PDB file of C-alpha atoms in Angstrom:
ATOM      1  CA  MET B 171     162.253 -15.362 -12.427  1.00  0.00           C
ATOM      2  CA  LEU B 172     160.450 -12.035 -12.025  1.00  0.00           C
ATOM      3  CA  LEU B 173     160.808 -12.240  -8.242  1.00  0.00           C
ATOM      4  CA  LEU B 174     164.561 -12.822  -8.583  1.00  0.00           C
ATOM      5  CA  GLN B 175     164.883  -9.753 -10.812  1.00  0.00           C
ATOM      6  CA  TYR B 176     162.918  -7.704  -8.292  1.00  0.00           C
ATOM      7  CA  GLU B 177     165.065  -8.928  -5.385  1.00  0.00           C
ATOM      8  CA  TRP B 178     168.234  -8.103  -7.342  1.00  0.00           C
ATOM      9  CA  MET B 179     167.072  -4.520  -7.915  1.00  0.00           C
ATOM     10  CA  VAL B 180     166.012  -4.135  -4.256  1.00  0.00           C
ATOM     11  CA  ASN B 181     169.497  -5.239  -3.142  1.00  0.00           C
ATOM     12  CA  PHE B 182     171.128  -3.015  -5.776  1.00  0.00           C
ATOM     13  CA  LYS B 183     169.246   0.044  -4.474  1.00  0.00           C
ATOM     14  CA  ALA B 184     169.482  -0.758  -0.758  1.00  0.00           C
ATOM     15  CA  ASN B 185     173.101  -1.844  -0.558  1.00  0.00           C
ATOM     16  CA  ILE B 186     175.170  -1.362  -3.701  1.00  0.00           C
ATOM     17  CA  CYS B 187     173.943   2.008  -5.023  1.00  0.00           C
ATOM     18  CA  PRO B 188     171.946   3.555  -2.170  1.00  0.00           C
ATOM     19  CA  ASP B 189     171.646   6.884  -4.022  1.00  0.00           C
ATOM     20  CA  ALA B 190     169.817   5.232  -6.944  1.00  0.00           C
ATOM     21  CA  LYS B 191     166.884   7.211  -8.322  1.00  0.00           C
ATOM     22  CA  PHE B 192     165.136   7.913 -11.593  1.00  0.00           C
ATOM     23  CA  THR B 193     164.008  10.922 -13.588  1.00  0.00           C
ATOM     24  CA  ILE B 194     160.911  10.567 -15.766  1.00  0.00           C
ATOM     25  CA  LYS B 195     161.488  12.066 -19.213  1.00  0.00           C
ATOM     26  CA  SER B 196     158.084  11.399 -20.773  1.00  0.00           C
ATOM     27  CA  THR B 197     154.814   9.522 -20.371  1.00  0.00           C
ATOM     28  CA  ALA B 198     151.991   8.659 -22.742  1.00  0.00           C
ATOM     29  CA  TRP B 199     148.610   6.975 -22.480  1.00  0.00           C
ATOM     30  CA  ASP B 200     146.770   5.278 -25.350  1.00  0.00           C
ATOM     31  CA  PHE B 201     143.120   5.253 -24.230  1.00  0.00           C
ATOM     32  CA  ASP B 202     141.927   2.946 -27.018  1.00  0.00           C
ATOM     33  CA  ARG B 203     144.541   0.256 -26.393  1.00  0.00           C
ATOM     34  CA  LYS B 204     144.787   0.871 -22.620  1.00  0.00           C
ATOM     35  CA  VAL B 205     148.566   1.160 -22.853  1.00  0.00           C
ATOM     36  CA  ALA B 206     150.822   3.422 -20.788  1.00  0.00           C
ATOM     37  CA  LEU B 207     154.369   4.286 -21.865  1.00  0.00           C
ATOM     38  CA  TYR B 208     157.086   5.661 -19.603  1.00  0.00           C
ATOM     39  CA  ASN B 209     160.561   6.838 -20.539  1.00  0.00           C
ATOM     40  CA  ALA B 210     163.016   7.583 -17.750  1.00  0.00           C
ATOM     41  CA  VAL B 211     166.685   7.800 -16.778  1.00  0.00           C
ATOM     42  CA  PHE B 212     168.126   5.642 -13.993  1.00  0.00           C
ATOM     43  CA  HIS B 213     170.846   7.387 -11.944  1.00  0.00           C
ATOM     44  CA  CYS B 214     173.171   5.641  -9.479  1.00  0.00           C
ATOM     45  CA  THR B 215     176.655   5.648  -7.964  1.00  0.00           C
ATOM     46  CA  HIS B 216     178.376   2.466  -6.770  1.00  0.00           C
ATOM     47  CA  THR B 217     179.266   3.480  -3.197  1.00  0.00           C
ATOM     48  CA  GLY B 218     177.996   0.511  -1.190  1.00  0.00           C
ATOM     49  CA  ALA B 219     179.158  -3.012  -0.551  1.00  0.00           C
ATOM     50  CA  GLY B 220     178.266  -5.728  -3.006  1.00  0.00           C
ATOM     51  CA  GLY B 221     178.676  -6.557  -6.621  1.00  0.00           C
ATOM     52  CA  PRO B 222     181.689  -8.123  -8.274  1.00  0.00           C
ATOM     53  CA  CYS B 223     184.145  -5.615  -6.785  1.00  0.00           C
ATOM     54  CA  ASP B 224     184.613  -3.056  -4.052  1.00  0.00           C
ATOM     55  CA  ALA B 225     182.787   0.253  -4.436  1.00  0.00           C
ATOM     56  CA  THR B 226     184.036   2.055  -7.540  1.00  0.00           C
ATOM     57  CA  ASN B 227     182.396   5.417  -6.750  1.00  0.00           C
ATOM     58  CA  LYS B 228     181.543   5.588 -10.456  1.00  0.00           C
ATOM     59  CA  HIS B 229     178.221   7.055 -11.568  1.00  0.00           C
ATOM     60  CA  ALA B 230     175.753   5.851 -14.203  1.00  0.00           C
ATOM     61  CA  ASP B 231     172.909   7.538 -16.062  1.00  0.00           C
ATOM     62  CA  THR B 232     171.030   5.067 -18.264  1.00  0.00           C
ATOM     63  CA  ASP B 233     167.746   5.349 -20.130  1.00  0.00           C
ATOM     64  CA  TYR B 234     164.940   2.838 -19.750  1.00  0.00           C
ATOM     65  CA  PHE B 235     161.406   2.404 -20.985  1.00  0.00           C
ATOM     66  CA  TYR B 236     158.239   0.742 -19.617  1.00  0.00           C
ATOM     67  CA  HIS B 237     155.316  -0.512 -21.704  1.00  0.00           C
ATOM     68  CA  VAL B 238     152.312  -1.230 -19.451  1.00  0.00           C
ATOM     69  CA  GLU B 239     149.035  -2.787 -20.623  1.00  0.00           C
ATOM     70  CA  THR B 240     145.867  -2.636 -18.530  1.00  0.00           C
ATOM     71  CA  ASN B 241     142.451  -4.281 -18.661  1.00  0.00           C
ATOM     72  CA  ASP B 242     139.034  -2.582 -18.633  1.00  0.00           C
ATOM     73  CA  GLU B 243     139.207  -2.287 -14.824  1.00  0.00           C
ATOM     74  CA  GLY B 244     142.538  -0.438 -15.041  1.00  0.00           C
ATOM     75  CA  LYS B 245     144.556  -3.331 -13.609  1.00  0.00           C
ATOM     76  CA  VAL B 246     147.967  -4.111 -15.079  1.00  0.00           C
ATOM     77  CA  THR B 247     147.898  -7.206 -17.304  1.00  0.00           C
ATOM     78  CA  SER B 248     151.353  -6.911 -18.835  1.00  0.00           C
ATOM     79  CA  MET B 249     154.486  -4.907 -18.195  1.00  0.00           C
ATOM     80  CA  GLN B 250     157.727  -4.856 -20.145  1.00  0.00           C
ATOM     81  CA  LYS B 251     160.894  -3.001 -19.263  1.00  0.00           C
ATOM     82  CA  VAL B 252     163.558  -2.193 -21.818  1.00  0.00           C
ATOM     83  CA  TRP B 253     166.865  -1.297 -20.189  1.00  0.00           C
ATOM     84  CA  ASN B 254     170.440  -1.832 -21.289  1.00  0.00           C
ATOM     85  CA  ASP B 255     171.708  -3.050 -17.916  1.00  0.00           C
ATOM     86  CA  GLY B 256     175.107  -3.838 -19.445  1.00  0.00           C
ATOM     87  CA  HIS B 257     175.563  -0.160 -20.278  1.00  0.00           C
ATOM     88  CA  CYS B 258     174.765   0.768 -16.669  1.00  0.00           C
ATOM     89  CA  LEU B 259     177.138  -1.842 -15.267  1.00  0.00           C
ATOM     90  CA  LYS B 260     179.899  -0.608 -17.586  1.00  0.00           C
ATOM     91  CA  GLN B 261     179.395   2.982 -16.388  1.00  0.00           C
ATOM     92  CA  ILE B 262     179.750   1.961 -12.733  1.00  0.00           C
ATOM     93  CA  GLY B 263     182.913   0.014 -13.503  1.00  0.00           C
ATOM     94  CA  TRP B 264     181.684  -3.568 -13.419  1.00  0.00           C
ATOM     95  CA  ALA B 265     182.271  -4.423 -17.068  1.00  0.00           C
TER      96      ALA B 265
END
């Protein structure tokens, strides 16, 4: 399932919204719990082929958040992303 989500986002960036980028708003690191937190905004415009309709040329700016846990060696053991993808899809005219 994770691979399918990754492939969807790769296609979304490469073909559907080639201008897609993000802006980091804040980061935090909890040394005791070995947890990193990232808050960012995803920016994109539907100008490419793909999706449920022709290019809408509509733009989206949507917030998202990552919670990343690491082990004692600093390797990622868990990662969660919180993103309201429906809000993004509505902004670009898909919903």
